[in-house]
Tab-separated table of N, CA and C in Angstrom:
chain	number	residue	atom	x	y	z
A	3	MET	N	-28.372	-10.152	-15.985
A	3	MET	CA	-27.292	-11.113	-16.124
A	3	MET	C	-27.071	-11.790	-14.785
A	4	HIS	N	-27.013	-13.090	-14.783
A	4	HIS	CA	-26.774	-13.841	-13.558
A	4	HIS	C	-25.455	-14.584	-13.701
A	5	GLY	N	-24.800	-14.803	-12.604
A	5	GLY	CA	-23.530	-15.521	-12.645
A	5	GLY	C	-22.697	-15.183	-11.439
A	6	LYS	N	-21.408	-15.337	-11.601
A	6	LYS	CA	-20.482	-15.073	-10.507
A	6	LYS	C	-20.228	-13.575	-10.397
A	7	VAL	N	-20.023	-13.131	-9.174
A	7	VAL	CA	-19.785	-11.712	-8.918
A	7	VAL	C	-18.445	-11.579	-8.221
A	8	ILE	N	-17.671	-10.614	-8.655
A	8	ILE	CA	-16.411	-10.298	-7.980
A	8	ILE	C	-16.367	-8.785	-7.799
A	9	GLN	N	-16.039	-8.357	-6.601
A	9	GLN	CA	-15.928	-6.938	-6.296
A	9	GLN	C	-14.546	-6.683	-5.726
A	10	PHE	N	-13.958	-5.576	-6.136
A	10	PHE	CA	-12.639	-5.208	-5.615
A	10	PHE	C	-12.423	-3.713	-5.839
A	11	LYS	N	-11.500	-3.171	-5.072
A	11	LYS	CA	-11.128	-1.770	-5.218
A	11	LYS	C	-10.087	-1.675	-6.325
A	12	ALA	N	-10.223	-0.681	-7.180
A	12	ALA	CA	-9.248	-0.470	-8.251
A	12	ALA	C	-9.284	0.980	-8.687
A	13	ASP	N	-8.240	1.377	-9.352
A	13	ASP	CA	-8.183	2.692	-9.980
A	13	ASP	C	-8.227	2.487	-11.483
A	14	ILE	N	-8.808	3.433	-12.190
A	14	ILE	CA	-8.758	3.381	-13.648
A	14	ILE	C	-7.377	3.875	-14.050
A	15	ALA	N	-6.572	2.963	-14.563
A	15	ALA	CA	-5.220	3.302	-14.971
A	15	ALA	C	-5.225	4.012	-16.318
A	16	ASN	N	-6.148	3.602	-17.201
A	16	ASN	CA	-6.208	4.177	-18.533
A	16	ASN	C	-7.521	3.764	-19.176
A	17	PHE	N	-8.001	4.576	-20.085
A	17	PHE	CA	-9.127	4.160	-20.913
A	17	PHE	C	-9.001	4.828	-22.271
A	18	LYS	N	-9.527	4.175	-23.289
A	18	LYS	CA	-9.493	4.754	-24.626
A	18	LYS	C	-10.714	4.290	-25.405
A	19	VAL	N	-11.070	5.070	-26.399
A	19	VAL	CA	-12.185	4.754	-27.275
A	19	VAL	C	-11.643	4.699	-28.697
A	20	LYS	N	-11.946	3.600	-29.381
A	20	LYS	CA	-11.502	3.461	-30.770
A	20	LYS	C	-12.563	2.678	-31.525
A	21	ASP	N	-13.049	3.247	-32.598
A	21	ASP	CA	-14.056	2.602	-33.438
A	21	ASP	C	-15.292	2.168	-32.641
A	22	GLY	N	-15.708	2.985	-31.694
A	22	GLY	CA	-16.908	2.686	-30.922
A	22	GLY	C	-16.711	1.667	-29.816
A	23	VAL	N	-15.479	1.268	-29.548
A	23	VAL	CA	-15.178	0.299	-28.492
A	23	VAL	C	-14.387	1.007	-27.392
A	24	VAL	N	-14.840	0.840	-26.151
A	24	VAL	CA	-14.152	1.432	-25.002
A	24	VAL	C	-13.304	0.361	-24.343
A	25	THR	N	-12.026	0.655	-24.157
A	25	THR	CA	-11.114	-0.241	-23.445
A	25	THR	C	-10.733	0.434	-22.131
A	26	ILE	N	-10.992	-0.264	-21.017
A	26	ILE	CA	-10.694	0.273	-19.683
A	26	ILE	C	-9.627	-0.602	-19.044
A	27	GLN	N	-8.566	0.017	-18.573
A	27	GLN	CA	-7.498	-0.703	-17.875
A	27	GLN	C	-7.558	-0.330	-16.398
A	28	LEU	N	-7.718	-1.340	-15.536
A	28	LEU	CA	-7.800	-1.129	-14.095
A	28	LEU	C	-6.498	-1.519	-13.418
A	29	ALA	N	-6.196	-0.851	-12.328
A	29	ALA	CA	-5.042	-1.199	-11.501
A	29	ALA	C	-5.547	-1.473	-10.089
A	30	ALA	N	-5.319	-2.698	-9.602
A	30	ALA	CA	-5.784	-3.090	-8.272
A	30	ALA	C	-4.641	-3.710	-7.493
A	31	ASP	N	-4.667	-3.514	-6.191
A	31	ASP	CA	-3.700	-4.137	-5.301
A	31	ASP	C	-4.093	-5.596	-5.116
A	32	THR	N	-3.129	-6.479	-5.101
A	32	THR	CA	-3.430	-7.902	-4.947
A	32	THR	C	-4.103	-8.201	-3.613
A	33	ALA	N	-3.978	-7.315	-2.643
A	33	ALA	CA	-4.660	-7.527	-1.358
A	33	ALA	C	-6.161	-7.274	-1.483
A	34	ASP	N	-6.584	-6.540	-2.531
A	34	ASP	CA	-7.994	-6.182	-2.693
A	34	ASP	C	-8.748	-7.093	-3.655
A	35	ILE	N	-8.085	-8.038	-4.266
A	35	ILE	CA	-8.738	-8.864	-5.287
A	35	ILE	C	-8.315	-10.324	-5.127
A	36	VAL	N	-9.262	-11.218	-5.296
A	36	VAL	CA	-8.969	-12.652	-5.237
A	36	VAL	C	-8.703	-13.098	-6.670
A	37	LEU	N	-7.451	-13.390	-6.964
A	37	LEU	CA	-7.064	-13.694	-8.341
A	37	LEU	C	-7.718	-14.967	-8.861
A	38	ASP	N	-7.979	-15.935	-7.996
A	38	ASP	CA	-8.653	-17.165	-8.441
A	38	ASP	C	-10.056	-16.855	-8.954
A	39	LYS	N	-10.778	-15.982	-8.247
A	39	LYS	CA	-12.118	-15.600	-8.693
A	39	LYS	C	-12.047	-14.824	-10.005
A	40	LEU	N	-11.065	-13.952	-10.124
A	40	LEU	CA	-10.900	-13.192	-11.353
A	40	LEU	C	-10.629	-14.129	-12.522
A	41	ASN	N	-9.823	-15.128	-12.296
A	41	ASN	CA	-9.511	-16.107	-13.332
A	41	ASN	C	-10.764	-16.880	-13.741
A	42	GLU	N	-11.637	-17.209	-12.774
A	42	GLU	CA	-12.860	-17.962	-13.059
A	42	GLU	C	-13.805	-17.211	-13.986
A	43	ILE	N	-13.884	-15.892	-13.855
A	43	ILE	CA	-14.845	-15.134	-14.655
A	43	ILE	C	-14.201	-14.438	-15.842
A	44	SER	N	-12.924	-14.682	-16.077
A	44	SER	CA	-12.213	-13.950	-17.124
A	44	SER	C	-12.638	-14.327	-18.533
A	45	SER	N	-13.300	-15.466	-18.712
A	45	SER	CA	-13.767	-15.820	-20.050
A	45	SER	C	-15.276	-15.639	-20.112
A	46	GLY	N	-15.764	-15.257	-21.264
A	46	GLY	CA	-17.199	-15.048	-21.417
A	46	GLY	C	-17.569	-13.597	-21.220
A	47	PRO	N	-18.856	-13.301	-21.373
A	47	PRO	CA	-19.301	-11.910	-21.248
A	47	PRO	C	-19.272	-11.442	-19.789
A	48	LEU	N	-19.015	-10.172	-19.609
A	48	LEU	CA	-18.978	-9.552	-18.281
A	48	LEU	C	-19.930	-8.371	-18.242
A	49	MET	N	-20.476	-8.130	-17.073
A	49	MET	CA	-21.208	-6.893	-16.826
A	49	MET	C	-20.397	-6.142	-15.771
A	50	VAL	N	-20.051	-4.904	-16.065
A	50	VAL	CA	-19.183	-4.127	-15.181
A	50	VAL	C	-19.951	-2.925	-14.658
A	51	ASN	N	-19.929	-2.732	-13.346
A	51	ASN	CA	-20.482	-1.530	-12.709
A	51	ASN	C	-19.316	-0.759	-12.119
A	52	LEU	N	-19.147	0.464	-12.529
A	52	LEU	CA	-18.102	1.307	-11.964
A	52	LEU	C	-18.757	2.271	-10.985
A	53	GLU	N	-18.189	2.361	-9.808
A	53	GLU	CA	-18.730	3.233	-8.772
A	53	GLU	C	-17.570	3.942	-8.106
A	54	ALA	N	-17.704	5.247	-7.911
A	54	ALA	CA	-16.642	6.017	-7.280
A	54	ALA	C	-17.198	6.737	-6.066
A	55	SER	N	-16.397	6.822	-5.033
A	55	SER	CA	-16.768	7.640	-3.885
A	55	SER	C	-15.673	8.674	-3.713
A	56	GLN	N	-16.111	9.908	-3.604
A	56	GLN	CA	-15.173	11.001	-3.488
A	56	GLN	C	-15.484	11.771	-2.223
A	57	THR	N	-14.467	12.114	-1.503
A	57	THR	CA	-14.658	12.937	-0.311
A	57	THR	C	-13.841	14.205	-0.460
A	58	GLU	N	-14.372	15.263	0.064
A	58	GLU	CA	-13.683	16.537	0.021
A	58	GLU	C	-13.406	16.953	1.458
A	59	LEU	N	-12.159	17.216	1.739
A	59	LEU	CA	-11.794	17.643	3.089
A	59	LEU	C	-12.059	19.136	3.230
A	60	LEU	N	-12.762	19.496	4.288
A	60	LEU	CA	-13.055	20.888	4.572
A	60	LEU	C	-12.120	21.391	5.658
A	61	PRO	N	-11.785	22.665	5.598
A	61	PRO	CA	-10.996	23.224	6.716
A	61	PRO	C	-11.774	23.071	8.021
A	62	ASP	N	-11.075	22.968	9.130
A	62	ASP	CA	-11.707	22.727	10.431
A	62	ASP	C	-12.813	23.725	10.741
A	63	ASP	N	-12.605	25.020	10.474
A	63	ASP	CA	-13.622	26.010	10.815
A	63	ASP	C	-14.871	25.859	9.945
A	64	GLN	N	-14.718	25.524	8.689
A	64	GLN	CA	-15.890	25.321	7.818
A	64	GLN	C	-16.624	24.040	8.194
A	65	GLU	N	-15.879	23.003	8.565
A	65	GLU	CA	-16.505	21.739	8.955
A	65	GLU	C	-17.392	21.939	10.184
A	66	SER	N	-16.923	22.715	11.153
A	66	SER	CA	-17.724	22.932	12.354
A	66	SER	C	-18.979	23.754	12.032
A	67	LYS	N	-18.900	24.706	11.082
A	67	LYS	CA	-20.077	25.470	10.680
A	67	LYS	C	-21.103	24.561	10.029
A	68	ASN	N	-20.647	23.647	9.157
A	68	ASN	CA	-21.560	22.712	8.502
A	68	ASN	C	-22.211	21.779	9.514
A	69	THR	N	-21.471	21.328	10.492
A	69	THR	CA	-22.006	20.444	11.509
A	69	THR	C	-23.055	21.173	12.335
A	70	ASP	N	-22.773	22.443	12.694
A	70	ASP	CA	-23.724	23.224	13.469
A	70	ASP	C	-25.005	23.459	12.673
A	71	ALA	N	-24.903	23.729	11.382
A	71	ALA	CA	-26.080	23.985	10.540
A	71	ALA	C	-26.923	22.724	10.395
A	72	ASN	N	-26.278	21.564	10.333
A	72	ASN	CA	-27.007	20.297	10.197
A	72	ASN	C	-27.721	19.907	11.485
A	73	ASN	N	-27.244	20.384	12.617
A	73	ASN	CA	-27.844	20.020	13.904
A	73	ASN	C	-29.041	20.892	14.250
A	74	LYS	N	-29.324	21.923	13.467
A	74	LYS	CA	-30.441	22.825	13.778
A	74	LYS	C	-31.715	22.327	13.188
């Protein structure tokens, strides 16, 4: 699919499946999205890629052990 691309940070506020159709509701801060661009692509077919990055905080002593093991 070729066309306009818009990328922004958002959280999945809600999603549901009914009769084989998935509805996804996103919540984004207006500072993270250009509303004019969103308006431009709001009609017609869309291709959506969802990507998540998750980080896990380790306690200080475990983090230093992992760092030492990676340096060997």
